[in-house]
Tab-separated table of C-alpha atoms in Angstrom:
chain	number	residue	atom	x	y	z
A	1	UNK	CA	70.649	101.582	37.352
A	2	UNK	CA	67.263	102.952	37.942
A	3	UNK	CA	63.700	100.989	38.218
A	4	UNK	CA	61.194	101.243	35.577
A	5	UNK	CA	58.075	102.855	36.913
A	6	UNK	CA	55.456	104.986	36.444
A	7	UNK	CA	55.659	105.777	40.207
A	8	UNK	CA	56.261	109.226	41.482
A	9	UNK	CA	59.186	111.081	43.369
A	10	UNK	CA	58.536	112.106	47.051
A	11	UNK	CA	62.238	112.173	47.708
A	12	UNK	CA	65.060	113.884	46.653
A	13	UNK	CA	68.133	112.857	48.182
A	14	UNK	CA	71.783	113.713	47.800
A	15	UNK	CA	75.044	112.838	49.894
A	16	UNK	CA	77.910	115.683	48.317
A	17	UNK	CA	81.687	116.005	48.997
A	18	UNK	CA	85.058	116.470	48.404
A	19	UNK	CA	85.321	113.996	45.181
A	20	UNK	CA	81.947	113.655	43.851
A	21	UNK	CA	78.326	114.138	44.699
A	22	UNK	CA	75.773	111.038	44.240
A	23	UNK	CA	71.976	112.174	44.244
A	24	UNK	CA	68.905	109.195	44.252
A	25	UNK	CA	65.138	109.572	43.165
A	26	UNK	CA	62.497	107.953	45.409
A	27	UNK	CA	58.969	107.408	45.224
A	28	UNK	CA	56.920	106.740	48.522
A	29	UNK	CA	57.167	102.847	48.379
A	30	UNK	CA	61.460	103.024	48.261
A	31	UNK	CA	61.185	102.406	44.570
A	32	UNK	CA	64.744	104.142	42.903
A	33	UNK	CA	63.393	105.979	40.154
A	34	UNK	CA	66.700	107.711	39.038
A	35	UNK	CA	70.206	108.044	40.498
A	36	UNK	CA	73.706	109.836	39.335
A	37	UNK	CA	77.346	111.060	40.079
A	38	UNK	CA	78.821	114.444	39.499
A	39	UNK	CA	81.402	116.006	40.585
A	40	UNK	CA	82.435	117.830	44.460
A	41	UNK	CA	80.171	120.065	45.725
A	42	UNK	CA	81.538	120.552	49.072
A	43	UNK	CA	81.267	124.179	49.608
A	44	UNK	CA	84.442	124.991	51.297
A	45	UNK	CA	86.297	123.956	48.761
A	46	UNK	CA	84.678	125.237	45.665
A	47	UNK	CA	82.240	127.970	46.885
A	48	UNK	CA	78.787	128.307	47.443
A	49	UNK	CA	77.742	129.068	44.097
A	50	UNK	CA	80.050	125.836	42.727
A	51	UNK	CA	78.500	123.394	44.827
A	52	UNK	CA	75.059	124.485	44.200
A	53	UNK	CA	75.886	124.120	40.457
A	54	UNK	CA	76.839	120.651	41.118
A	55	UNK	CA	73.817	120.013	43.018
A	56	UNK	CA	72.048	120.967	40.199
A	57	UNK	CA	73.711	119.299	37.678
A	58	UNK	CA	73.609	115.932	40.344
A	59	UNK	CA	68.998	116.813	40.244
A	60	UNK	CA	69.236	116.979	36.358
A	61	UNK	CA	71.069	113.892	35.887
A	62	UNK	CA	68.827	111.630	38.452
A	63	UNK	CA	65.459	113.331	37.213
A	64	UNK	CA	66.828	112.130	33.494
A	65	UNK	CA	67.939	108.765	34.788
A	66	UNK	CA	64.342	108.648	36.011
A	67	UNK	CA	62.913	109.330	32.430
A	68	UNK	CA	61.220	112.372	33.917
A	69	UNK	CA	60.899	114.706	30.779
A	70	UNK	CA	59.346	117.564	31.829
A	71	UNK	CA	60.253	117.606	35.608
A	72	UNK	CA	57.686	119.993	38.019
A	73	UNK	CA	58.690	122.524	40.253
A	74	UNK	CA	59.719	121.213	42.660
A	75	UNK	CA	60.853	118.134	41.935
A	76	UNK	CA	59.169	116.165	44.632
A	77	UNK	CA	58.001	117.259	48.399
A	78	UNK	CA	61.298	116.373	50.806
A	79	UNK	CA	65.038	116.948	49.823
A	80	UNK	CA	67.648	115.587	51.891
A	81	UNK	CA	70.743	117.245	51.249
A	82	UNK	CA	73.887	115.161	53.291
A	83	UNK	CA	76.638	117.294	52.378
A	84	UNK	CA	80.701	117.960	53.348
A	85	UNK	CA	81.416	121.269	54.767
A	86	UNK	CA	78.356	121.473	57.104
A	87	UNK	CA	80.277	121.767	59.815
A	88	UNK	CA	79.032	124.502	61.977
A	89	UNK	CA	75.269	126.522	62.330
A	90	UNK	CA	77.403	129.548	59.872
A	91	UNK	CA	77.592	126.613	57.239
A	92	UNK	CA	73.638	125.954	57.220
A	93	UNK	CA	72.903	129.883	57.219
A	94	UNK	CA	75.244	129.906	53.965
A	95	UNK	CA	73.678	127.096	52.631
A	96	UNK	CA	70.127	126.438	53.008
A	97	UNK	CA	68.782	129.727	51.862
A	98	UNK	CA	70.855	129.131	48.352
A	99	UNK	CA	69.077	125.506	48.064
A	100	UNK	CA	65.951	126.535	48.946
A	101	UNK	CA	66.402	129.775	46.281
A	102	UNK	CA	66.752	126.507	43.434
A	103	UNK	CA	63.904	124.958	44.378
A	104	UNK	CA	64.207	121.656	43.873
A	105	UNK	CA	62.401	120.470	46.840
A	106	UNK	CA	59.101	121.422	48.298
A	107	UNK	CA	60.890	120.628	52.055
A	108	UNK	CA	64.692	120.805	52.251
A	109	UNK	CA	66.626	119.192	55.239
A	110	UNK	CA	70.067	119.565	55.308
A	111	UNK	CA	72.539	117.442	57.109
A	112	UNK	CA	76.450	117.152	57.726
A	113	UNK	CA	77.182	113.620	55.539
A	114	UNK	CA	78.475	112.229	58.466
A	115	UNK	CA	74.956	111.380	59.108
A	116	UNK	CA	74.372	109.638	55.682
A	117	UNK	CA	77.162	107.698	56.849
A	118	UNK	CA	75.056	106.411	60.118
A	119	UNK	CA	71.714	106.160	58.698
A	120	UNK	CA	72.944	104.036	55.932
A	121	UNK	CA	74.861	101.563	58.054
A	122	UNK	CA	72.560	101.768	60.630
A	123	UNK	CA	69.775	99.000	61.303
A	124	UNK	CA	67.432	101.765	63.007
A	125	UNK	CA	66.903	105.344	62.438
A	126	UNK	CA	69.396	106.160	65.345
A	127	UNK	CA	73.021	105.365	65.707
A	128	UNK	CA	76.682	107.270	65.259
A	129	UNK	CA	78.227	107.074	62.140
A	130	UNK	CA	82.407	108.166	62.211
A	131	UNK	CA	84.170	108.706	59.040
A	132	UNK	CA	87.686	108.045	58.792
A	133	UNK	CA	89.008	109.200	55.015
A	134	UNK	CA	91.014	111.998	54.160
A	135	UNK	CA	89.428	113.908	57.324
A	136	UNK	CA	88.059	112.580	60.354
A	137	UNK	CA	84.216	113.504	61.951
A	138	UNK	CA	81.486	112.133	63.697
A	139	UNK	CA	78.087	112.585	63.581
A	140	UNK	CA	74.530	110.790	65.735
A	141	UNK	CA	71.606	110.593	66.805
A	142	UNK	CA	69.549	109.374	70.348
A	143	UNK	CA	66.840	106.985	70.176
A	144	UNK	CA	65.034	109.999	70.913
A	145	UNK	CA	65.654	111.629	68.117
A	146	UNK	CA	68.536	114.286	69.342
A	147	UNK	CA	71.338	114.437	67.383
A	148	UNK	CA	74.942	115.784	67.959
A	149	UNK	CA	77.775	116.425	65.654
A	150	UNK	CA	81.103	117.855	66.196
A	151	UNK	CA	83.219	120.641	63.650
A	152	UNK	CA	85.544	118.802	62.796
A	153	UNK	CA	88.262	121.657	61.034
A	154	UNK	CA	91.484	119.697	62.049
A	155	UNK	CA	93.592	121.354	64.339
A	156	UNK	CA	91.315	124.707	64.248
A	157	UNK	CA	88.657	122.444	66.287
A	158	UNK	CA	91.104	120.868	68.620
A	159	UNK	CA	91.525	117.652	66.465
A	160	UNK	CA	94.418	116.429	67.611
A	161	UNK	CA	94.889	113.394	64.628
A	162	UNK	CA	92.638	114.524	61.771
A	163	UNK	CA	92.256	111.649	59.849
A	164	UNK	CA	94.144	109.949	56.915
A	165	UNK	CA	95.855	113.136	55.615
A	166	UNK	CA	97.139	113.892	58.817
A	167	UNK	CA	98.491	109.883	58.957
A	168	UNK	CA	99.990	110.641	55.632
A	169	UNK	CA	101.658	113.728	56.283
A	170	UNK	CA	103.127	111.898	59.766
A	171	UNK	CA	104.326	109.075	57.595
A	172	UNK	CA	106.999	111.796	55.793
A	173	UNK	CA	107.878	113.443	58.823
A	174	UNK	CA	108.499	109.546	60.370
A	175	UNK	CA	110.683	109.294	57.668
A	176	UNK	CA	112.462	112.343	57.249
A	177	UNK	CA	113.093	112.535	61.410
A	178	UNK	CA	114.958	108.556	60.885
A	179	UNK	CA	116.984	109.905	58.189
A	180	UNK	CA	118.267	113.169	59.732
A	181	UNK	CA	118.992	111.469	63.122
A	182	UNK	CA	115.698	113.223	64.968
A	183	UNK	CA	114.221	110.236	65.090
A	184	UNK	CA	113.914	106.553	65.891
A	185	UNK	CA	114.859	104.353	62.839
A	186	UNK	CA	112.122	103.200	60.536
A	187	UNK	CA	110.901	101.590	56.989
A	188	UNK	CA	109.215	104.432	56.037
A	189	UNK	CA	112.336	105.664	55.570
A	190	UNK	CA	112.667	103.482	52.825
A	191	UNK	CA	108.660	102.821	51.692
A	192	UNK	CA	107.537	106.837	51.563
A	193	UNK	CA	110.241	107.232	48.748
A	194	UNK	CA	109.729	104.227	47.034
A	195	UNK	CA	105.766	105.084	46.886
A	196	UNK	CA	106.835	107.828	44.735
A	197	UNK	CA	109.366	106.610	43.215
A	198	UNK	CA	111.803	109.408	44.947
A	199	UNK	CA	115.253	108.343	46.006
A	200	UNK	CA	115.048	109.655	49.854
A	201	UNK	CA	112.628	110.959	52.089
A	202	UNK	CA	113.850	114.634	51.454
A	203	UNK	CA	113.413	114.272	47.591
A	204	UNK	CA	109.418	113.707	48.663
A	205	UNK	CA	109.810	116.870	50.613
A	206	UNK	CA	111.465	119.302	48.043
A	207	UNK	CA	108.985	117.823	45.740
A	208	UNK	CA	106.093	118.933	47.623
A	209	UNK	CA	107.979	121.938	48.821
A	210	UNK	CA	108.576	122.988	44.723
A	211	UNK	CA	104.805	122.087	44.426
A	212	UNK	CA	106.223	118.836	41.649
A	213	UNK	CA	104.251	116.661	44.103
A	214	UNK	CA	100.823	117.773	45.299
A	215	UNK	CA	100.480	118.140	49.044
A	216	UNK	CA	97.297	116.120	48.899
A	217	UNK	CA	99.116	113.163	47.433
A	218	UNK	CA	100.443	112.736	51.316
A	219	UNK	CA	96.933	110.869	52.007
A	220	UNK	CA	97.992	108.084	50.000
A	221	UNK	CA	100.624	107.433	52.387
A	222	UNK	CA	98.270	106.859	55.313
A	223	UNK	CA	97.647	103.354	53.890
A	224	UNK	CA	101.562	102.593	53.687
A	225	UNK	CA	102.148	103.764	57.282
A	226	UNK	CA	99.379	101.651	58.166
A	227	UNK	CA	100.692	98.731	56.447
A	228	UNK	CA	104.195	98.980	58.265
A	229	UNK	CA	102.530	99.317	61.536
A	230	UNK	CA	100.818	95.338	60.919
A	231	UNK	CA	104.173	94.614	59.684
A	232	UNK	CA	105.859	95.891	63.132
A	233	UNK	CA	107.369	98.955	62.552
A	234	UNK	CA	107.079	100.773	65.912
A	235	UNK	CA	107.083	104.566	64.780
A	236	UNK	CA	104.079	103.338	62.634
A	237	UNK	CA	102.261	101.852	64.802
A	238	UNK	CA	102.673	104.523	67.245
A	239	UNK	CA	101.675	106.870	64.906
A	240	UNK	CA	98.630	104.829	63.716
A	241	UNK	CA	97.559	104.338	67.477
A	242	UNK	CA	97.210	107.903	67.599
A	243	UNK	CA	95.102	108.252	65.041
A	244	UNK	CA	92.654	104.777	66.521
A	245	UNK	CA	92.707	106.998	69.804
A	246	UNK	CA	91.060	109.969	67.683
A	247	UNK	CA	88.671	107.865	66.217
A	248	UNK	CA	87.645	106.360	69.335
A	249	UNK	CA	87.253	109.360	71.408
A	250	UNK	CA	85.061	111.331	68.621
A	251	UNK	CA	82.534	107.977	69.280
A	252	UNK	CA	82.903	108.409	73.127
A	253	UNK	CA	82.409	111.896	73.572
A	254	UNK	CA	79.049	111.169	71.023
A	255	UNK	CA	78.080	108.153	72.597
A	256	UNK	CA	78.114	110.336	76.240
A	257	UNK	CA	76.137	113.539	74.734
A	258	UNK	CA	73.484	111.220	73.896
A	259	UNK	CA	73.550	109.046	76.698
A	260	UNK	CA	73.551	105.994	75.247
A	261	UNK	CA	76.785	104.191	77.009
A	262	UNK	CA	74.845	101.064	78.228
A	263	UNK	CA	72.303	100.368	74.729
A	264	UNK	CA	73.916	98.338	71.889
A	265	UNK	CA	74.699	101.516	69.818
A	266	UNK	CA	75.605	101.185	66.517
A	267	UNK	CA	78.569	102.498	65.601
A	268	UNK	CA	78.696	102.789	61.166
A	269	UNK	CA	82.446	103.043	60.153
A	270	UNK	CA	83.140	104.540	57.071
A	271	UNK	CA	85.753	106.101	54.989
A	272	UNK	CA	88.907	104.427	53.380
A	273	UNK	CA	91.262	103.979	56.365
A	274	UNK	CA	88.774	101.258	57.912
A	275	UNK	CA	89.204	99.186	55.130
A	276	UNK	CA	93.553	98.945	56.187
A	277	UNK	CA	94.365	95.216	56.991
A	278	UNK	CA	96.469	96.609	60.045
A	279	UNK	CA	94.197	94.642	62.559
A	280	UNK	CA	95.787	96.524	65.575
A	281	UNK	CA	94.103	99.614	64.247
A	282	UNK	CA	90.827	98.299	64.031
A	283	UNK	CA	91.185	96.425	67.480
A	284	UNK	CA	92.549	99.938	69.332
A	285	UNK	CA	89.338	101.629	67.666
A	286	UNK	CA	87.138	98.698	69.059
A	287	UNK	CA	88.573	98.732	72.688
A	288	UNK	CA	88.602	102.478	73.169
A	289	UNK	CA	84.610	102.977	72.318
A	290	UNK	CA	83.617	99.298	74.376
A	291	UNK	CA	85.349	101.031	77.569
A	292	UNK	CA	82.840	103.139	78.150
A	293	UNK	CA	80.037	101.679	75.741
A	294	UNK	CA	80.656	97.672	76.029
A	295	UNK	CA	77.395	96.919	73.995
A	296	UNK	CA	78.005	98.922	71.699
A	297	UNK	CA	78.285	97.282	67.971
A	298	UNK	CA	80.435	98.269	65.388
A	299	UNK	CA	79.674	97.859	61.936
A	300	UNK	CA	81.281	98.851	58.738
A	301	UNK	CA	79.407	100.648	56.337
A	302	UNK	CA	79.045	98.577	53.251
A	303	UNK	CA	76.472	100.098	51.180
A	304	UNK	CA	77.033	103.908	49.734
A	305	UNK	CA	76.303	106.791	51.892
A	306	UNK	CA	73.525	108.134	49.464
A	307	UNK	CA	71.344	105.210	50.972
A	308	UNK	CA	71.405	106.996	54.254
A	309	UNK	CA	70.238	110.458	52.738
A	310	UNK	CA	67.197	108.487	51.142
A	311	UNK	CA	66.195	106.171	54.364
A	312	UNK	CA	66.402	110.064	56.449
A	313	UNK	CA	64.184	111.022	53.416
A	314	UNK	CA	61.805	108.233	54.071
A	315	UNK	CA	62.255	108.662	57.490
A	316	UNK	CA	60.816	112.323	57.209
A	317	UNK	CA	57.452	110.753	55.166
A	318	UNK	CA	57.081	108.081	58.033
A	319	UNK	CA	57.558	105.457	55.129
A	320	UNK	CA	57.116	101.533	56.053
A	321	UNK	CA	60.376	99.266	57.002
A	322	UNK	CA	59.441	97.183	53.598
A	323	UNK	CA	59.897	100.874	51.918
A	324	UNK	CA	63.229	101.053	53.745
A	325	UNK	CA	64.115	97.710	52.681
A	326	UNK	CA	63.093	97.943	49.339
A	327	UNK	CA	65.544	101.184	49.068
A	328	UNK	CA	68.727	99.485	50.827
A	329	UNK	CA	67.999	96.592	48.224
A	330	UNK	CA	68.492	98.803	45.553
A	331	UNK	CA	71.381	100.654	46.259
A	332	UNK	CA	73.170	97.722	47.614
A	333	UNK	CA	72.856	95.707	44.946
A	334	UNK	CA	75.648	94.498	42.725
């Protein structure tokens, strides 16, 4: 919920994706003054035109959670706009000329959300953020203020384990290669079914073959190959090593473009696969960044990624640490 004040907005800030879209109103001290959810607005799966529409509809909601009745135009001076699908320069040429045709913002900076990810886990303005959900990408910047990113389009990019979907889709091929003798025995064979209450392995497959089960339903077995591999299933702990390997070398190969391998970088995990109890995941991420970066500190991100879009906001005004603060406070808050 927002803060009541008669202070006004110098930040507009909005993280967007694949499932929703959060946007936050700031004023210069870190005061919120409004915040809301809509809907996606990640533009490579809806269009341009959809996830500017979102956008908008993400501005209206925040400006009316702020009690501002008769909103100016712009909004407020600096827009940070964190959003999925910025993958490559093409995606910012699409992009920024149809937010800066709404207006909203007197300065727009626009950002893959990977970054949101780092600046709101992040104790300083610099650090690599890696998010682990659905899809897999990394995102940082240098103490001196250069930042790198990566593009992060599965295999089309040479990802060679793109994130949880990927896990999820290897979890029914684990399964179906135990059944039909292709492969080494396993539980899946036996949980990938049962998590859709299908009688074999191939059942799943004609299902999603048919189109009776959607194919992005597979993600939700990610956490129940993860699960078997803490429970010592070998084909799923193989499999999940893989994907710890991934993870890892997105944060080395960022860590070495910046050239921060011996500072205590901070590494901001995020996404829903970091949360799996399979502690051999977590410790094969951990080992594979510390051999080449062994100060480097890993932290999971615990406050919403929308936080990071406003501290790059106040960043951008050269607000005050107690501004900073004051923001993280109010996000985080239960």
């Amino acid at each position: 919920m927002s803060t009541s004040t008669s202070a006004e907005p110098v930040v507009l800030a909005l993280d967007g994706g694949s499932s929703k879209t959060d946007a936050v109103l700031v004023a210069a001290d870190g005061t919120l003054l409004g915040r809301a959810r809509v809907g996606p607005s990640n533009h490579q799966l809806v269009g341009v035109d959809a996830a500017m529409d979102a956008l908008g509809a993400a501005v209206a909601a925040a400006t009316e959670d702020a009690g501002i009745d008769e909103p100016p135009f712009p909004l407020c001076p600096t827009g940070v706009y964190c959003l999925a699908g910025v993958d490559l320069p093409v995606d910012e040429e699409h992009l920024a000329p149809a937010i800066a045709l709404r207006g909203w913002t007197g300065v727009d900076l626009l950002y893959n959300d990977t970054f949101a990810v780092s600046r709101a886990g992040s104790t300083a303005p610099w650090g690599i953020g890696v998010v682990c959900g659905s899809g897999l990408n990394c995102a940082g910047v240098g103490p001196d203020g250069t930042a790198v990113r990566f593009p992060a389009l599965a295999e089309l990019s040479g990802d060679f384990a793109p994130g949880g979907s990927w896990l999820g889709v290897r979890a029914l091929g684990l399964a179906l290669r135990a059944t039909d003798g292709r492969g080494p025995s396993t539980v899946l064979s036996r949980l990938v079914p049962a998590h859709f209450d299908h009688v074999d392995a191939e059942a799943v497959l004609t299902a999603v073959y048919t189109g009776a089960l959607p194919y992005g339903r597979l993600f939700e077995l990610a956490r129940v190959l993860l699960n078997a591999a803490a429970d010592g299933d070998v084909p799923s702990r193989q499999a999940a090593d893989v994907l710890a390997d991934e993870v890892a070398t997105f944060v080395r190969a960022a860590i070495t473009r910046l050239g921060v391998a011996d500072t205590e970088v901070e590494v901001v995990l995020g996404g829903g696969i970091f949360d799996t109890r399979d502690a051999g995941f977590q410790a094969r991420v951990a080992t594979g960044i510390h051999a080449l970066a062994p100060r480097a500190r890993l932290l999971r991100l615990d406050a919403p990624p929308v936080l990071g879009a406003g501290l790059l906001g106040l960043d951008a005004i050269g607000a005050d640490d107690e501004a900073k603060a004051r923001l993280r406070a109010a996000l985080t808050a239960s």
